[in-house]
Structures are given as structure tokens and as C-alpha cells.
Amino acid sequence: MPDQGQLTSARVIDVLYRESDKLYYELARDCGLSETAYWIMYALEVSGGSVTQRQIASDFSYSKQTVNSALKTLEARGLVALAPSADDRRSKLVSLTAAGRAFADERIRPAIAAEDRAFTSLAPVERAELVRLVRAYASAIDAEVARLRDERGQQ
């Protein structure tokens, strides 16, 4: 049995995040999509059916190239259409096609509903605390990575 120090280390969080990532990888695979394509379809569903490439890249911390590659696959499957964005000339608006809407209704919406049920199975105070703590942890990691980069730059 792990000792208390092992249960409270950053490694435990790393393992839990990887377990979560594996669940989403399996959802994507079950849909016949790459993880990036899955998250694009997810973003389209939660945004009401259209979102810019730039927003997808920003929300999911993907490179423009990664988003473009996944969009080509989704477009080839007839799930999304691309058009110039009225708001941002440097980005395209990605929209669900009729086939994409049907796919999202069958595959993405049920996964989002399951995710929502899992989250709301926690008490309201637990949900608020979880969000607060994950945000604080992510900010702390960001600060430490920035510090490491600064130290490397000074060497």
C-alpha cells in the first residue's frame, strides 16, 4: 500500500490526468476519430455548431497545424465545413454540416451528457472546490514552467 507521501505527490495527479486522457482517447477511438478531431467536434457541439479555428486552437492548446490536419480529415468525412470568418480574417469559421450534426447528436452529445452527469454527481461545494483547485494547480505549474524556461535562458 502506498504511503501518505506517495498519495499526496504530484505523481498521483499526473496518473489521474492520464487516466482521464485515456477515457477521452477511447471515446475518440470509438467514434473513429483522432483525439484532436474528437475535441473539435466537442468544441463545435458546445458552441452551438460553429467556432473559429483560432478558438479551437486556443481552447485546447493545439497548434494551428494540428487543428488544420484534423479539420481536413473531418471535412473529408463531410462532418464540417470551413468558411472565412467574418470576425477574424486570419481564421476560418468551422461549422457542422448536416452529417456532422447527426454525428454529434449520436456520438458527442451522449459523451457530454455523461461528463455532465459525472460532474453533477459531486456536491456543489465539491464541484466548486475541484474547479478552484485544478485552476490553482494549473497556474502553479505554469509559473514553474516559466521559471524553468527563464533559468534555461540565463545559462
mmCIF file of C-alpha atoms in Angstrom:
data_model
loop_
_atom_site.group_PDB
_atom_site.id
_atom_site.type_symbol
_atom_site.label_atom_id
_atom_site.label_comp_id
_atom_site.label_asym_id
_atom_site.label_seq_id
_atom_site.Cartn_x
_atom_site.Cartn_y
_atom_site.Cartn_z
ATOM 1 C CA MET A 1 0.000 0.000 0.000
ATOM 2 C CA PRO A 2 1.368 3.467 -0.899
ATOM 3 C CA ASP A 3 2.458 5.649 1.990
ATOM 4 C CA GLN A 4 0.800 9.028 2.619
ATOM 5 C CA GLY A 5 3.625 10.911 0.882
ATOM 6 C CA GLN A 6 3.029 8.956 -2.321
ATOM 7 C CA LEU A 7 -0.719 9.632 -2.146
ATOM 8 C CA THR A 8 -0.178 13.375 -1.966
ATOM 9 C CA SER A 9 2.560 13.781 -4.556
ATOM 10 C CA ALA A 10 2.226 15.445 -7.946
ATOM 11 C CA ARG A 11 2.670 11.969 -9.488
ATOM 12 C CA VAL A 12 -0.801 10.995 -8.260
ATOM 13 C CA ILE A 13 -2.283 13.950 -10.128
ATOM 14 C CA ASP A 14 -0.247 13.044 -13.222
ATOM 15 C CA VAL A 15 -1.628 9.496 -13.145
ATOM 16 C CA LEU A 16 -5.195 10.713 -12.638
ATOM 17 C CA TYR A 17 -4.905 13.126 -15.572
ATOM 18 C CA ARG A 18 -3.527 10.329 -17.765
ATOM 19 C CA GLU A 19 -6.427 8.076 -16.735
ATOM 20 C CA SER A 20 -8.819 10.844 -17.742
ATOM 21 C CA ASP A 21 -6.948 11.343 -21.036
ATOM 22 C CA LYS A 22 -7.241 7.610 -21.722
ATOM 23 C CA LEU A 23 -11.004 7.746 -21.290
ATOM 24 C CA TYR A 24 -11.271 10.539 -23.859
ATOM 25 C CA TYR A 25 -8.869 8.733 -26.194
ATOM 26 C CA GLU A 26 -11.169 5.700 -26.043
ATOM 27 C CA LEU A 27 -14.233 7.875 -26.716
ATOM 28 C CA ALA A 28 -12.491 9.336 -29.757
ATOM 29 C CA ARG A 29 -11.408 5.924 -30.997
ATOM 30 C CA ASP A 30 -14.931 4.552 -30.539
ATOM 31 C CA CYS A 31 -16.125 7.422 -32.767
ATOM 32 C CA GLY A 32 -13.493 6.625 -35.377
ATOM 33 C CA LEU A 33 -11.769 9.955 -34.760
ATOM 34 C CA SER A 34 -8.360 11.133 -33.665
ATOM 35 C CA GLU A 35 -8.307 12.836 -30.280
ATOM 36 C CA THR A 36 -7.901 16.224 -31.950
ATOM 37 C CA ALA A 37 -10.841 15.599 -34.286
ATOM 38 C CA TYR A 38 -12.923 14.455 -31.304
ATOM 39 C CA TRP A 39 -12.184 17.657 -29.389
ATOM 40 C CA ILE A 40 -13.007 19.742 -32.451
ATOM 41 C CA MET A 41 -16.388 18.021 -32.698
ATOM 42 C CA TYR A 42 -16.815 18.568 -28.948
ATOM 43 C CA ALA A 43 -15.999 22.278 -29.346
ATOM 44 C CA LEU A 44 -18.477 22.564 -32.196
ATOM 45 C CA GLU A 45 -21.197 20.883 -30.153
ATOM 46 C CA VAL A 46 -20.761 23.037 -27.060
ATOM 47 C CA SER A 47 -20.528 26.212 -29.157
ATOM 48 C CA GLY A 48 -23.805 25.588 -30.926
ATOM 49 C CA GLY A 49 -22.408 24.267 -34.195
ATOM 50 C CA SER A 50 -19.711 26.709 -35.272
ATOM 51 C CA VAL A 51 -16.444 28.072 -33.937
ATOM 52 C CA THR A 52 -13.276 29.565 -35.400
ATOM 53 C CA GLN A 53 -10.102 27.572 -35.940
ATOM 54 C CA ARG A 54 -8.308 30.082 -33.741
ATOM 55 C CA GLN A 55 -10.718 29.475 -30.844
ATOM 56 C CA ILE A 56 -10.314 25.705 -31.136
ATOM 57 C CA ALA A 57 -6.522 26.012 -31.070
ATOM 58 C CA SER A 58 -6.680 28.373 -28.101
ATOM 59 C CA ASP A 59 -9.236 26.416 -26.060
ATOM 60 C CA PHE A 60 -7.462 23.085 -26.452
ATOM 61 C CA SER A 61 -3.848 24.327 -26.646
ATOM 62 C CA TYR A 62 -3.384 22.857 -30.116
ATOM 63 C CA SER A 63 -1.072 24.232 -32.759
ATOM 64 C CA LYS A 64 -2.629 25.690 -35.871
ATOM 65 C CA GLN A 65 -1.107 22.826 -37.871
ATOM 66 C CA THR A 66 -2.674 20.197 -35.604
ATOM 67 C CA VAL A 67 -6.102 21.806 -35.942
ATOM 68 C CA ASN A 68 -5.709 22.139 -39.733
ATOM 69 C CA SER A 69 -4.775 18.474 -40.084
ATOM 70 C CA ALA A 70 -7.760 17.257 -38.054
ATOM 71 C CA LEU A 71 -10.098 19.640 -39.883
ATOM 72 C CA LYS A 72 -9.001 18.225 -43.237
ATOM 73 C CA THR A 73 -9.985 14.768 -42.030
ATOM 74 C CA LEU A 74 -13.334 15.973 -40.664
ATOM 75 C CA GLU A 75 -14.011 17.919 -43.845
ATOM 76 C CA ALA A 76 -13.166 14.870 -46.000
ATOM 77 C CA ARG A 77 -15.674 12.845 -43.967
ATOM 78 C CA GLY A 78 -18.306 15.518 -44.607
ATOM 79 C CA LEU A 79 -18.678 16.381 -40.922
ATOM 80 C CA VAL A 80 -17.545 20.014 -41.048
ATOM 81 C CA ALA A 81 -17.437 22.888 -43.491
ATOM 82 C CA LEU A 82 -14.951 25.757 -43.460
ATOM 83 C CA ALA A 83 -15.697 29.344 -44.439
ATOM 84 C CA PRO A 84 -13.950 32.688 -43.980
ATOM 85 C CA SER A 85 -14.628 34.139 -40.533
ATOM 86 C CA ALA A 86 -16.448 37.467 -40.538
ATOM 87 C CA ASP A 87 -14.820 38.396 -37.213
ATOM 88 C CA ASP A 88 -11.248 37.282 -37.870
ATOM 89 C CA ARG A 89 -9.875 37.320 -41.407
ATOM 90 C CA ARG A 90 -6.868 35.237 -40.325
ATOM 91 C CA SER A 91 -9.068 32.384 -39.137
ATOM 92 C CA LYS A 92 -11.760 30.242 -40.690
ATOM 93 C CA LEU A 93 -15.157 29.520 -39.236
ATOM 94 C CA VAL A 94 -15.707 25.805 -38.750
ATOM 95 C CA SER A 95 -19.327 24.638 -38.842
ATOM 96 C CA LEU A 96 -21.061 21.309 -38.523
ATOM 97 C CA THR A 97 -22.636 20.001 -41.719
ATOM 98 C CA ALA A 98 -25.927 18.083 -41.583
ATOM 99 C CA ALA A 99 -23.884 14.864 -41.373
ATOM 100 C CA GLY A 100 -21.734 16.459 -38.666
ATOM 101 C CA ARG A 101 -24.837 17.435 -36.686
ATOM 102 C CA ALA A 102 -26.132 13.847 -36.916
ATOM 103 C CA PHE A 103 -22.714 12.521 -35.862
ATOM 104 C CA ALA A 104 -22.563 14.944 -32.926
ATOM 105 C CA ASP A 105 -26.088 14.011 -31.850
ATOM 106 C CA GLU A 106 -25.191 10.322 -31.890
ATOM 107 C CA ARG A 107 -21.625 10.390 -30.550
ATOM 108 C CA ILE A 108 -20.657 13.698 -28.956
ATOM 109 C CA ARG A 109 -23.814 14.765 -27.118
ATOM 110 C CA PRO A 110 -24.120 11.485 -25.164
ATOM 111 C CA ALA A 111 -20.472 11.777 -24.064
ATOM 112 C CA ILE A 112 -21.019 15.380 -22.941
ATOM 113 C CA ALA A 113 -24.159 14.327 -21.072
ATOM 114 C CA ALA A 114 -22.210 11.543 -19.313
ATOM 115 C CA GLU A 115 -19.482 14.028 -18.419
ATOM 116 C CA ASP A 116 -22.094 16.427 -17.026
ATOM 117 C CA ARG A 117 -23.753 13.655 -15.005
ATOM 118 C CA ALA A 118 -20.376 12.651 -13.549
ATOM 119 C CA PHE A 119 -19.593 16.248 -12.607
ATOM 120 C CA THR A 120 -23.003 16.896 -11.069
ATOM 121 C CA SER A 121 -22.715 13.674 -9.062
ATOM 122 C CA LEU A 122 -20.376 15.728 -6.882
ATOM 123 C CA ALA A 123 -21.911 18.061 -4.327
ATOM 124 C CA PRO A 124 -21.980 21.731 -5.415
ATOM 125 C CA VAL A 125 -19.273 22.608 -2.901
ATOM 126 C CA GLU A 126 -17.106 19.741 -4.207
ATOM 127 C CA ARG A 127 -17.554 20.907 -7.818
ATOM 128 C CA ALA A 128 -16.546 24.449 -6.891
ATOM 129 C CA GLU A 129 -13.552 23.193 -4.910
ATOM 130 C CA LEU A 130 -12.444 20.866 -7.709
ATOM 131 C CA VAL A 131 -12.526 23.691 -10.262
ATOM 132 C CA ARG A 132 -10.738 26.033 -7.863
ATOM 133 C CA LEU A 133 -8.011 23.516 -7.070
ATOM 134 C CA VAL A 134 -7.413 22.414 -10.666
ATOM 135 C CA ARG A 135 -7.181 26.068 -11.720
ATOM 136 C CA ALA A 136 -4.744 26.815 -8.882
ATOM 137 C CA TYR A 137 -2.642 23.754 -9.727
ATOM 138 C CA ALA A 138 -2.534 24.629 -13.440
ATOM 139 C CA SER A 139 -1.460 28.184 -12.587
ATOM 140 C CA ALA A 140 1.245 26.898 -10.266
ATOM 141 C CA ILE A 141 2.566 24.521 -12.944
ATOM 142 C CA ASP A 142 2.515 27.349 -15.486
ATOM 143 C CA ALA A 143 4.547 29.550 -13.160
ATOM 144 C CA GLU A 144 7.090 26.788 -12.512
ATOM 145 C CA VAL A 145 7.492 26.002 -16.207
ATOM 146 C CA ALA A 146 8.007 29.718 -16.922
ATOM 147 C CA ARG A 147 10.645 29.790 -14.168
ATOM 148 C CA LEU A 148 12.429 26.792 -15.724
ATOM 149 C CA ARG A 149 12.397 28.481 -19.128
ATOM 150 C CA ASP A 150 13.803 31.666 -17.605
ATOM 151 C CA GLU A 151 16.582 29.713 -15.885
ATOM 152 C CA ARG A 152 17.495 27.948 -19.145
ATOM 153 C CA GLY A 153 17.551 31.258 -20.975
ATOM 154 C CA GLN A 154 20.030 32.691 -18.443
ATOM 155 C CA GLN A 155 22.500 29.807 -18.778
#
